[in-house]
Amino acid sequence: MREAVRLRRAIRPIAVLAVVLTTVSAPLVVPLAAREREPSSVYADRRAHLVAQLNAPVLLFGYTGRENSSPSYVFLQEPNFYYLTGHNEEGAALLLVPSGAAEKGWKGPNEIFFLPLRSPEEEKWNGPRMAPTDADVQKKTGFATVEAFSNLKAHLADLAQSYHEIWTLTSHADDTGYPHAREWSAWITQAAPGIVMHDTLPAIGAMRQIKSPGEIALLTKAIELSVDAQLAAMRMVQPGLYEYQVAARMVEIHAYGGCETEAYAPIVGTGLHSTILHFNELDALIQDGDVVLMDVGGQYSGYTADITRTVPASGHFTARQREIYEIVLGAQNAVLAAMKPGATLGRQGANSLFKIAYDYINSHGADRDGHNLGRYFTHGLGHHIGLEVHDAGDANRPLEPGMLVTAEPGIYIPEEKIGVRIEDDVLITPTGYKLLTARLPRSVDEIEKIMSAAKVARDERSSER
Ligand code: GLY
């Protein structure tokens, strides 16, 4: 094992202890059982549904743990692999074979799950891992056939006698980060020269867009913890704090409640920074008269929340801030009223939710030069959330029951140092929608009331000292 990985594994318990020590006295939500998994039958049904759509074997690889060598890296599974297996350890692979394979001469089972052999040396650093030789490995993984990863090449060569095509994750020109798909596509080519690879991501992505009841439950837990964090931030924001202090409190609430990580780098921007869509340097002091935009979400058992609130640093919006805020809120309410099966997140088409938000923003208020405000709505209306914060699948697919998306209009006017985004997480139902973030106030009056009560409590505490 490489030194950087050893170091990372060795320091992890220290980092966890540090989090625990800083939180024990905090009156936070009841911690959830971290890292829940759906029943094995759910993952099995997904695999059956996927392979039934395809005419050739499916071969997917989990992450190896070598994708990131940073000392702060903690392993999280490749999301498509996790979606089909619920397995969150390094070095696994999945082979699915269509039901007609036996007629083509395939003598093996229709599903094989591959795991690395046990390594006592690695386990000294990483703790126990599942291995194909474990007596209860079928029960733990939910697969009837679990074999050593080293058997995979021979199975692939055997299948290549009958199949000239295979479905896997293929690389794309716009791939960023570690080239997982490219690396494993090269491995397949080497193991089965001449086999034609097709990309299975569109089929898996389409499935991932419709959430199972178990996924909705996990997403709800991520969202609830993120709502708690947003409420705590609303109560805390005041001039004289740094952006990073607000983010730190929110991250603490996620982690203490059982989130394994943040869904994305926390965005807390005060004043001009509120107009920078993904501002994450978090280095500025909050000043009286600023608005503070907080786009922060936790990831619970693999599933991501994504929530934004914008609040006045002093506890009261100025007249202009209030005007802009209420235009964004009006746009969001107009979008919510149209959120139902058949609506689309994209910019075009008769059912476009983006167009509803844009038209609302562009027909209310004006900038200092009298121009309409549509030009200051500089991003999309929303996206799917799930195992990734911008979840897989066709972003323009009409909404269907079971989809879970964000609704996040915004106006960003740098010359006035006002950026406002209001972002909520919405489950599409057969007749409309359910606002999963409903517990988190959105109106000016509610936000000011919460901030004002928090200020009174702070003042009382400091006068008692
Ligand atoms: N909330 C971060 C993003 O959607 O990119």
Tab-separated table of C-alpha atoms and ligand atoms in Angstrom:
chain	number	residue	atom	x	y	z
A	1	MET	CA	0.000	0.000	0.000
A	2	ARG	CA	1.294	3.446	-0.872
A	3	GLU	CA	2.467	5.763	1.892
A	4	ALA	CA	-0.145	8.474	1.231
A	5	VAL	CA	-2.968	5.960	1.546
A	6	ARG	CA	-1.489	4.540	4.755
A	7	LEU	CA	-1.232	8.009	6.217
A	8	ARG	CA	-4.809	8.793	5.261
A	9	ARG	CA	-6.109	5.625	6.868
A	10	ALA	CA	-4.014	6.180	9.990
A	11	ILE	CA	-5.187	9.771	10.585
A	12	ARG	CA	-8.875	9.108	9.988
A	13	PRO	CA	-9.644	8.004	13.571
A	14	ILE	CA	-7.971	11.179	14.841
A	15	ALA	CA	-10.155	13.317	12.589
A	16	VAL	CA	-13.295	11.507	13.755
A	17	LEU	CA	-12.303	11.934	17.391
A	18	ALA	CA	-11.739	15.643	16.834
A	19	VAL	CA	-15.277	16.009	15.444
A	20	VAL	CA	-16.731	14.115	18.409
A	21	LEU	CA	-14.821	16.187	20.950
A	22	THR	CA	-15.991	19.445	19.460
A	23	THR	CA	-19.625	18.397	19.368
A	24	VAL	CA	-20.379	16.511	22.558
A	25	SER	CA	-21.736	19.536	24.336
A	26	ALA	CA	-23.820	20.846	21.421
A	27	PRO	CA	-27.645	20.453	21.673
A	28	LEU	CA	-28.117	19.008	18.205
A	29	VAL	CA	-30.522	16.632	16.494
A	30	VAL	CA	-30.559	12.988	17.587
A	31	PRO	CA	-27.810	11.282	15.571
A	32	LEU	CA	-29.035	8.818	12.944
A	33	ALA	CA	-27.537	5.380	12.350
A	34	ALA	CA	-24.780	6.349	9.943
A	35	ARG	CA	-24.447	4.446	6.678
A	36	GLU	CA	-27.767	2.746	6.168
A	37	ARG	CA	-28.272	0.425	3.205
A	38	GLU	CA	-31.458	-0.577	1.388
A	39	PRO	CA	-32.427	-4.274	1.568
A	40	SER	CA	-30.406	-6.525	-0.780
A	41	SER	CA	-33.604	-7.372	-2.698
A	42	VAL	CA	-33.861	-3.726	-3.856
A	43	TYR	CA	-30.400	-3.817	-5.449
A	44	ALA	CA	-31.197	-7.245	-6.968
A	45	ASP	CA	-34.396	-5.890	-8.544
A	46	ARG	CA	-32.446	-2.978	-10.036
A	47	ARG	CA	-29.915	-5.347	-11.591
A	48	ALA	CA	-32.686	-7.525	-13.044
A	49	HIS	CA	-34.411	-4.443	-14.465
A	50	LEU	CA	-31.182	-3.190	-16.046
A	51	VAL	CA	-30.083	-6.448	-17.632
A	52	ALA	CA	-33.578	-7.110	-19.002
A	53	GLN	CA	-33.223	-3.940	-21.123
A	54	LEU	CA	-29.882	-4.948	-22.634
A	55	ASN	CA	-28.882	-7.600	-25.145
A	56	ALA	CA	-25.390	-8.375	-23.868
A	57	PRO	CA	-23.503	-8.789	-20.555
A	58	VAL	CA	-22.994	-5.833	-18.213
A	59	LEU	CA	-19.622	-5.381	-16.498
A	60	LEU	CA	-19.137	-2.629	-13.915
A	61	PHE	CA	-16.244	-1.837	-11.625
A	62	GLY	CA	-16.333	-0.223	-8.208
A	63	TYR	CA	-13.718	2.295	-7.208
A	64	THR	CA	-10.372	0.891	-6.086
A	65	GLY	CA	-9.511	3.437	-3.387
A	66	ARG	CA	-6.622	4.665	-5.550
A	67	GLU	CA	-8.740	7.351	-7.244
A	68	ASN	CA	-7.606	10.007	-4.786
A	69	SER	CA	-4.316	10.089	-2.904
A	70	SER	CA	-5.138	13.056	-0.666
A	71	PRO	CA	-4.573	12.340	3.064
A	72	SER	CA	-8.095	13.612	3.816
A	73	TYR	CA	-9.799	11.268	1.334
A	74	VAL	CA	-12.344	8.801	2.701
A	75	PHE	CA	-13.515	6.044	0.338
A	76	LEU	CA	-16.962	6.409	-1.231
A	77	GLN	CA	-18.176	4.037	-3.914
A	78	GLU	CA	-18.648	4.826	-7.614
A	79	PRO	CA	-22.347	5.860	-7.581
A	80	ASN	CA	-23.625	3.612	-10.391
A	81	PHE	CA	-21.916	0.625	-8.829
A	82	TYR	CA	-23.387	1.524	-5.453
A	83	TYR	CA	-26.858	1.922	-6.979
A	84	LEU	CA	-26.772	-1.670	-8.265
A	85	THR	CA	-24.962	-3.355	-5.354
A	86	GLY	CA	-25.169	-1.283	-2.148
A	87	HIS	CA	-21.513	-2.245	-1.661
A	88	ASN	CA	-19.161	0.397	-0.274
A	89	GLU	CA	-15.739	-1.239	-0.235
A	90	GLU	CA	-12.776	-1.015	-2.573
A	91	GLY	CA	-11.879	-3.223	-5.514
A	92	ALA	CA	-15.199	-4.953	-6.341
A	93	ALA	CA	-16.712	-5.720	-9.764
A	94	LEU	CA	-20.109	-6.842	-11.032
A	95	LEU	CA	-20.904	-9.109	-13.994
A	96	LEU	CA	-24.501	-9.503	-15.177
A	97	VAL	CA	-25.304	-11.958	-17.952
A	98	PRO	CA	-28.561	-11.891	-19.979
A	99	SER	CA	-31.002	-14.740	-19.420
A	100	GLY	CA	-30.430	-16.214	-22.910
A	101	ALA	CA	-26.716	-16.753	-22.267
A	102	ALA	CA	-27.014	-20.468	-21.482
A	103	GLU	CA	-28.286	-21.088	-25.032
A	104	LYS	CA	-25.096	-19.457	-26.268
A	105	GLY	CA	-22.919	-21.821	-24.257
A	106	TRP	CA	-22.422	-19.812	-21.023
A	107	LYS	CA	-22.333	-22.253	-18.108
A	108	GLY	CA	-22.000	-19.757	-15.268
A	109	PRO	CA	-24.631	-17.946	-13.179
A	110	ASN	CA	-26.438	-14.791	-14.338
A	111	GLU	CA	-24.808	-12.621	-11.690
A	112	ILE	CA	-21.309	-12.765	-10.270
A	113	PHE	CA	-20.005	-10.335	-7.673
A	114	PHE	CA	-16.217	-10.100	-7.488
A	115	LEU	CA	-14.264	-9.076	-4.390
A	116	PRO	CA	-10.548	-8.870	-3.656
A	117	LEU	CA	-9.044	-11.670	-1.584
A	118	ARG	CA	-8.450	-10.949	2.072
A	119	SER	CA	-5.235	-9.060	2.835
A	120	PRO	CA	-4.225	-9.230	6.520
A	121	GLU	CA	-1.563	-6.566	5.912
A	122	GLU	CA	-4.102	-4.071	4.487
A	123	GLU	CA	-6.638	-4.899	7.181
A	124	LYS	CA	-4.131	-3.786	9.832
A	125	TRP	CA	-4.570	-0.304	8.365
A	126	ASN	CA	-8.136	-0.304	7.054
A	127	GLY	CA	-10.006	-2.707	9.305
A	128	PRO	CA	-11.821	-5.871	8.212
A	129	ARG	CA	-13.147	-6.088	4.663
A	130	MET	CA	-15.605	-8.480	3.038
A	131	ALA	CA	-13.842	-11.232	1.124
A	132	PRO	CA	-15.158	-13.891	-1.292
A	133	THR	CA	-14.102	-16.617	1.150
A	134	ASP	CA	-16.209	-15.266	4.056
A	135	ALA	CA	-18.765	-17.832	5.245
A	136	ASP	CA	-21.607	-15.280	5.213
A	137	VAL	CA	-20.567	-13.344	2.110
A	138	GLN	CA	-23.749	-14.242	0.180
A	139	LYS	CA	-25.926	-12.855	2.960
A	140	LYS	CA	-23.818	-9.715	3.410
A	141	THR	CA	-23.595	-8.864	-0.278
A	142	GLY	CA	-26.982	-10.183	-1.460
A	143	PHE	CA	-25.311	-12.176	-4.271
A	144	ALA	CA	-25.611	-15.968	-4.609
A	145	THR	CA	-22.242	-16.120	-6.379
A	146	VAL	CA	-19.273	-14.198	-5.009
A	147	GLU	CA	-15.844	-14.916	-6.472
A	148	ALA	CA	-12.303	-13.599	-6.234
A	149	PHE	CA	-11.671	-10.587	-8.476
A	150	SER	CA	-8.814	-12.519	-10.050
A	151	ASN	CA	-11.392	-14.894	-11.677
A	152	LEU	CA	-12.999	-12.088	-13.678
A	153	LYS	CA	-10.610	-12.100	-16.652
A	154	ALA	CA	-11.237	-15.778	-17.380
A	155	HIS	CA	-15.025	-15.299	-17.206
A	156	LEU	CA	-14.827	-12.337	-19.563
A	157	ALA	CA	-12.718	-14.272	-22.066
A	158	ASP	CA	-15.256	-17.098	-21.875
A	159	LEU	CA	-18.226	-14.743	-22.448
A	160	ALA	CA	-16.428	-13.111	-25.372
A	161	GLN	CA	-16.753	-16.452	-27.231
A	162	SER	CA	-20.535	-15.885	-27.382
A	163	TYR	CA	-20.932	-12.113	-27.114
A	164	HIS	CA	-19.133	-9.517	-29.200
A	165	GLU	CA	-20.581	-6.628	-27.214
A	166	ILE	CA	-20.580	-5.622	-23.563
A	167	TRP	CA	-22.242	-2.828	-21.561
A	168	THR	CA	-20.038	-0.887	-19.187
A	169	LEU	CA	-19.242	2.707	-18.185
A	170	THR	CA	-17.350	4.099	-21.166
A	171	SER	CA	-15.234	7.245	-21.050
A	172	HIS	CA	-16.502	10.579	-22.327
A	173	ALA	CA	-14.603	13.539	-23.745
A	174	ASP	CA	-15.842	15.712	-20.853
A	175	ASP	CA	-14.865	13.261	-18.063
A	176	THR	CA	-13.256	15.105	-15.205
A	177	GLY	CA	-11.290	13.801	-12.252
A	178	TYR	CA	-9.957	10.270	-11.999
A	179	PRO	CA	-10.390	8.425	-15.329
A	180	HIS	CA	-12.282	5.436	-13.875
A	181	ALA	CA	-14.174	4.607	-17.071
A	182	ARG	CA	-11.106	5.027	-19.280
A	183	GLU	CA	-8.975	2.822	-17.051
A	184	TRP	CA	-11.488	-0.030	-16.927
A	185	SER	CA	-12.373	0.218	-20.628
A	186	ALA	CA	-8.666	-0.351	-21.330
A	187	TRP	CA	-8.727	-3.326	-18.948
A	188	ILE	CA	-11.708	-4.847	-20.825
A	189	THR	CA	-9.978	-4.364	-24.174
A	190	GLN	CA	-6.926	-6.133	-22.844
A	191	ALA	CA	-8.956	-9.013	-21.343
A	192	ALA	CA	-11.293	-9.450	-24.332
A	193	PRO	CA	-9.643	-7.947	-27.438
A	194	GLY	CA	-12.143	-6.924	-30.091
A	195	ILE	CA	-15.185	-6.770	-27.798
A	196	VAL	CA	-17.355	-3.729	-28.546
A	197	MET	CA	-18.213	-1.598	-25.485
A	198	HIS	CA	-21.499	0.283	-25.125
A	199	ASP	CA	-22.193	2.905	-22.475
A	200	THR	CA	-24.644	1.693	-19.838
A	201	LEU	CA	-24.839	5.067	-18.080
A	202	PRO	CA	-27.952	6.282	-19.983
A	203	ALA	CA	-29.900	3.163	-18.902
A	204	ILE	CA	-28.702	3.324	-15.279
A	205	GLY	CA	-29.171	7.109	-15.169
A	206	ALA	CA	-32.793	6.771	-16.321
A	207	MET	CA	-33.403	4.275	-13.509
A	208	ARG	CA	-31.618	6.456	-10.941
A	209	GLN	CA	-33.943	9.354	-11.750
A	210	ILE	CA	-36.947	7.515	-10.259
A	211	LYS	CA	-36.263	7.074	-6.570
A	212	SER	CA	-37.238	3.958	-4.617
A	213	PRO	CA	-39.075	4.405	-1.292
A	214	GLY	CA	-35.789	3.528	0.455
A	215	GLU	CA	-33.909	6.198	-1.484
A	216	ILE	CA	-36.591	8.773	-0.660
A	217	ALA	CA	-36.218	7.860	3.028
A	218	LEU	CA	-32.429	8.332	2.900
A	219	LEU	CA	-32.736	11.571	0.936
A	220	THR	CA	-35.261	12.780	3.498
A	221	LYS	CA	-32.735	12.163	6.282
A	222	ALA	CA	-30.038	14.084	4.390
A	223	ILE	CA	-32.539	16.898	3.825
A	224	GLU	CA	-33.719	16.985	7.454
A	225	LEU	CA	-30.138	17.291	8.720
A	226	SER	CA	-29.453	19.986	6.146
A	227	VAL	CA	-32.597	21.870	7.194
A	228	ASP	CA	-31.355	21.718	10.800
A	229	ALA	CA	-28.039	23.155	9.650
A	230	GLN	CA	-29.742	25.958	7.696
A	231	LEU	CA	-31.883	26.849	10.718
A	232	ALA	CA	-28.810	26.940	12.967
A	233	ALA	CA	-27.036	29.164	10.436
A	234	MET	CA	-30.031	31.522	10.246
A	235	ARG	CA	-29.904	31.879	14.034
A	236	MET	CA	-26.165	32.420	14.028
A	237	VAL	CA	-25.516	34.844	11.161
A	238	GLN	CA	-24.479	38.313	12.342
A	239	PRO	CA	-21.902	40.937	11.431
A	240	GLY	CA	-18.455	40.076	12.759
A	241	LEU	CA	-18.494	36.356	11.951
A	242	TYR	CA	-16.443	34.898	9.121
A	243	GLU	CA	-18.125	32.959	6.319
A	244	TYR	CA	-16.111	29.871	7.326
A	245	GLN	CA	-17.534	29.972	10.858
A	246	VAL	CA	-21.076	29.723	9.514
A	247	ALA	CA	-20.047	26.846	7.223
A	248	ALA	CA	-18.256	25.088	10.103
A	249	ARG	CA	-21.397	25.072	12.230
A	250	MET	CA	-23.463	23.668	9.357
A	251	VAL	CA	-20.928	20.941	8.587
A	252	GLU	CA	-20.795	20.018	12.271
A	253	ILE	CA	-24.557	19.500	12.344
A	254	HIS	CA	-24.436	17.279	9.263
A	255	ALA	CA	-21.531	15.200	10.605
A	256	TYR	CA	-22.904	14.868	14.129
A	257	GLY	CA	-26.252	13.729	12.725
A	258	GLY	CA	-24.624	10.913	10.735
A	259	CYS	CA	-23.698	12.422	7.349
A	260	GLU	CA	-20.530	10.818	6.014
A	261	THR	CA	-19.508	13.900	4.061
A	262	GLU	CA	-20.762	17.138	2.543
A	263	ALA	CA	-22.788	16.804	-0.659
A	264	TYR	CA	-20.500	19.491	-2.189
A	265	ALA	CA	-18.070	22.115	-0.908
A	266	PRO	CA	-20.114	24.485	1.305
A	267	ILE	CA	-20.986	27.799	-0.349
A	268	VAL	CA	-21.321	30.675	2.124
A	269	GLY	CA	-20.990	34.092	0.505
A	270	THR	CA	-21.440	37.470	2.134
A	271	GLY	CA	-21.897	40.773	0.256
A	272	LEU	CA	-20.274	40.560	-3.187
A	273	HIS	CA	-19.509	36.878	-2.588
A	274	SER	CA	-23.254	36.173	-2.570
A	275	THR	CA	-23.211	36.874	-6.318
A	276	ILE	CA	-20.554	34.200	-7.037
A	277	LEU	CA	-22.511	31.028	-7.772
A	278	HIS	CA	-20.087	28.491	-6.316
A	279	PHE	CA	-18.132	30.694	-3.896
A	280	ASN	CA	-16.302	28.387	-1.502
A	281	GLU	CA	-13.236	30.261	-0.267
A	282	LEU	CA	-15.211	31.319	2.830
A	283	ASP	CA	-12.636	33.925	3.836
A	284	ALA	CA	-14.653	37.126	4.307
A	285	LEU	CA	-15.993	38.836	7.399
A	286	ILE	CA	-19.765	39.291	7.393
A	287	GLN	CA	-20.544	43.031	7.410
A	288	ASP	CA	-23.619	44.940	8.516
A	289	GLY	CA	-25.817	45.525	5.445
A	290	ASP	CA	-24.661	42.362	3.589
A	291	VAL	CA	-26.858	39.546	2.437
A	292	VAL	CA	-25.387	36.108	3.214
A	293	LEU	CA	-26.096	33.277	0.778
A	294	MET	CA	-25.723	29.757	2.220
A	295	ASP	CA	-25.841	26.834	-0.221
A	296	VAL	CA	-24.866	23.898	1.970
A	297	GLY	CA	-26.058	20.287	2.041
A	298	GLY	CA	-25.034	17.050	3.727
A	299	GLN	CA	-24.697	13.551	2.299
A	300	TYR	CA	-26.376	10.816	4.333
A	301	SER	CA	-25.798	7.123	3.541
A	302	GLY	CA	-24.801	8.048	0.006
A	303	TYR	CA	-27.660	10.490	-0.680
A	304	THR	CA	-27.271	14.243	-1.072
A	305	ALA	CA	-29.337	17.227	0.015
A	306	ASP	CA	-28.948	20.588	-1.730
A	307	ILE	CA	-30.478	23.635	-0.036
A	308	THR	CA	-29.861	27.380	-0.264
A	309	ARG	CA	-31.133	30.210	1.874
A	310	THR	CA	-30.192	33.886	1.692
A	311	VAL	CA	-30.442	35.996	4.848
A	312	PRO	CA	-29.654	39.589	5.879
A	313	ALA	CA	-26.480	39.849	7.997
A	314	SER	CA	-28.121	42.302	10.400
A	315	GLY	CA	-31.346	40.303	10.705
A	316	HIS	CA	-33.354	42.758	8.548
A	317	PHE	CA	-33.306	43.068	4.770
A	318	THR	CA	-32.901	46.571	3.342
A	319	ALA	CA	-35.783	47.696	1.122
A	320	ARG	CA	-33.799	46.848	-2.023
A	321	GLN	CA	-32.660	43.463	-0.692
A	322	ARG	CA	-36.240	42.673	0.262
A	323	GLU	CA	-37.458	43.651	-3.221
A	324	ILE	CA	-34.931	41.338	-4.918
A	325	TYR	CA	-35.573	38.541	-2.400
A	326	GLU	CA	-39.316	38.684	-2.991
A	327	ILE	CA	-38.878	38.542	-6.762
A	328	VAL	CA	-36.819	35.344	-6.371
A	329	LEU	CA	-39.402	33.943	-3.953
A	330	GLY	CA	-42.226	34.857	-6.354
A	331	ALA	CA	-40.381	33.059	-9.154
A	332	GLN	CA	-39.897	29.997	-6.957
A	333	ASN	CA	-43.564	29.962	-5.954
A	334	ALA	CA	-44.585	30.206	-9.621
A	335	VAL	CA	-42.303	27.253	-10.400
A	336	LEU	CA	-43.661	25.198	-7.481
A	337	ALA	CA	-47.223	25.815	-8.642
A	338	ALA	CA	-46.280	24.180	-11.965
A	339	MET	CA	-44.203	21.308	-10.524
A	340	LYS	CA	-45.945	18.131	-11.617
A	341	PRO	CA	-45.447	15.183	-13.950
A	342	GLY	CA	-44.778	16.396	-17.487
A	343	ALA	CA	-43.042	19.659	-16.517
A	344	THR	CA	-39.375	20.001	-17.537
A	345	LEU	CA	-36.357	21.579	-15.845
A	346	GLY	CA	-34.767	22.696	-19.127
A	347	ARG	CA	-34.872	26.113	-20.764
A	348	GLN	CA	-36.941	25.198	-23.835
A	349	GLY	CA	-40.399	23.811	-24.508
A	350	ALA	CA	-43.979	24.508	-23.530
A	351	ASN	CA	-43.608	22.917	-20.073
A	352	SER	CA	-40.300	24.539	-19.131
A	353	LEU	CA	-40.054	25.423	-15.432
A	354	PHE	CA	-36.942	27.481	-16.164
A	355	LYS	CA	-39.027	29.658	-18.483
A	356	ILE	CA	-41.620	30.221	-15.738
A	357	ALA	CA	-38.888	31.416	-13.351
A	358	TYR	CA	-37.123	33.490	-15.998
A	359	ASP	CA	-40.314	35.167	-17.184
A	360	TYR	CA	-41.301	36.001	-13.600
A	361	ILE	CA	-37.878	37.480	-12.812
A	362	ASN	CA	-37.715	39.327	-16.126
A	363	SER	CA	-41.111	40.927	-15.599
A	364	HIS	CA	-40.545	42.160	-12.034
A	365	GLY	CA	-38.200	44.882	-10.816
A	366	ALA	CA	-35.230	46.405	-12.635
A	367	ASP	CA	-31.517	47.052	-12.233
A	368	ARG	CA	-30.053	50.496	-11.564
A	369	ASP	CA	-30.167	51.276	-15.283
A	370	GLY	CA	-33.795	50.276	-15.622
A	371	HIS	CA	-33.032	46.949	-17.359
A	372	ASN	CA	-35.137	43.873	-16.690
A	373	LEU	CA	-33.648	41.393	-14.220
A	374	GLY	CA	-33.746	38.211	-16.360
A	375	ARG	CA	-30.086	38.738	-17.293
A	376	TYR	CA	-29.178	38.305	-13.592
A	377	PHE	CA	-30.648	34.788	-13.396
A	378	THR	CA	-27.450	33.148	-14.550
A	379	HIS	CA	-27.920	29.412	-14.010
A	380	GLY	CA	-30.420	26.615	-14.561
A	381	LEU	CA	-33.654	26.216	-12.624
A	382	GLY	CA	-32.751	22.944	-10.951
A	383	HIS	CA	-31.358	19.430	-11.206
A	384	HIS	CA	-31.973	15.929	-9.919
A	385	ILE	CA	-30.402	14.967	-6.587
A	386	GLY	CA	-29.597	11.458	-5.379
A	387	LEU	CA	-26.320	9.584	-5.113
A	388	GLU	CA	-24.747	12.682	-6.698
A	389	VAL	CA	-25.733	16.268	-6.105
A	390	HIS	CA	-26.182	16.737	-9.847
A	391	ASP	CA	-27.622	13.281	-10.305
A	392	ALA	CA	-27.290	11.073	-13.383
A	393	GLY	CA	-29.785	10.904	-16.233
A	394	ASP	CA	-31.241	13.117	-18.939
A	395	ALA	CA	-31.707	16.536	-17.338
A	396	ASN	CA	-34.451	17.426	-19.839
A	397	ARG	CA	-36.601	14.345	-19.306
A	398	PRO	CA	-40.144	15.382	-18.346
A	399	LEU	CA	-40.727	15.006	-14.621
A	400	GLU	CA	-42.314	11.804	-13.330
A	401	PRO	CA	-43.564	10.710	-9.919
A	402	GLY	CA	-40.655	9.590	-7.736
A	403	MET	CA	-38.176	12.107	-9.155
A	404	LEU	CA	-36.453	14.363	-6.655
A	405	VAL	CA	-35.219	17.703	-7.956
A	406	THR	CA	-34.159	21.134	-6.773
A	407	ALA	CA	-36.081	24.341	-7.526
A	408	GLU	CA	-33.546	27.157	-7.272
A	409	PRO	CA	-34.151	30.464	-9.005
A	410	GLY	CA	-31.708	33.266	-8.232
A	411	ILE	CA	-30.790	36.865	-8.998
A	412	TYR	CA	-27.142	37.985	-8.768
A	413	ILE	CA	-26.360	41.698	-9.166
A	414	PRO	CA	-22.619	42.224	-8.489
A	415	GLU	CA	-22.804	46.023	-8.838
A	416	GLU	CA	-25.261	46.095	-5.928
A	417	LYS	CA	-23.486	43.289	-4.005
A	418	ILE	CA	-26.783	41.434	-3.834
A	419	GLY	CA	-27.018	37.750	-4.654
A	420	VAL	CA	-30.198	35.876	-3.713
A	421	ARG	CA	-30.845	32.184	-4.327
A	422	ILE	CA	-33.650	30.183	-2.741
A	423	GLU	CA	-33.217	26.461	-3.283
A	424	ASP	CA	-35.570	23.739	-2.119
A	425	ASP	CA	-35.750	19.973	-2.626
A	426	VAL	CA	-38.929	18.732	-4.270
A	427	LEU	CA	-40.361	15.227	-4.679
A	428	ILE	CA	-42.609	14.837	-7.721
A	429	THR	CA	-45.867	13.041	-6.883
A	430	PRO	CA	-48.585	11.653	-9.212
A	431	THR	CA	-50.581	14.876	-8.922
A	432	GLY	CA	-47.969	17.537	-8.162
A	433	TYR	CA	-45.141	17.770	-5.687
A	434	LYS	CA	-44.116	17.478	-2.055
A	435	LEU	CA	-41.739	20.092	-0.667
A	436	LEU	CA	-39.251	18.054	1.380
A	437	THR	CA	-37.669	21.246	2.722
A	438	ALA	CA	-41.024	22.688	3.887
A	439	ARG	CA	-39.802	22.938	7.502
A	440	LEU	CA	-37.267	25.597	6.473
A	441	PRO	CA	-38.892	29.047	6.185
A	442	ARG	CA	-38.616	30.907	2.891
A	443	SER	CA	-40.486	34.179	3.456
A	444	VAL	CA	-38.847	37.458	4.482
A	445	ASP	CA	-41.042	37.783	7.572
A	446	GLU	CA	-40.336	34.250	8.821
A	447	ILE	CA	-36.584	34.593	8.287
A	448	GLU	CA	-36.462	37.983	10.028
A	449	LYS	CA	-38.504	36.590	12.921
A	450	ILE	CA	-36.103	33.684	13.441
A	451	MET	CA	-33.081	35.988	13.243
A	452	SER	CA	-34.627	38.542	15.570
A	453	ALA	CA	-35.474	35.894	18.221
A	454	ALA	CA	-31.928	34.522	17.959
A	455	LYS	CA	-30.501	38.019	18.460
A	456	VAL	CA	-32.634	38.543	21.578
A	457	ALA	CA	-31.398	35.199	22.969
A	458	ARG	CA	-27.768	36.121	22.194
A	459	ASP	CA	-28.143	39.526	23.853
A	460	GLU	CA	-29.709	37.937	26.946
A	461	ARG	CA	-26.883	35.414	27.203
A	462	SER	CA	-24.230	38.096	26.920
A	463	SER	CA	-25.938	40.354	29.510
A	464	GLU	CA	-25.971	37.399	31.968
A	465	ARG	CA	-22.201	36.977	31.643
B	1	GLY	N1	-25.708	23.571	-4.753
B	1	GLY	C1	-24.587	23.381	-5.573
B	1	GLY	C2	-24.930	23.083	-6.979
B	1	GLY	O1	-26.053	22.763	-7.308
B	1	GLY	O2	-24.078	23.127	-7.839
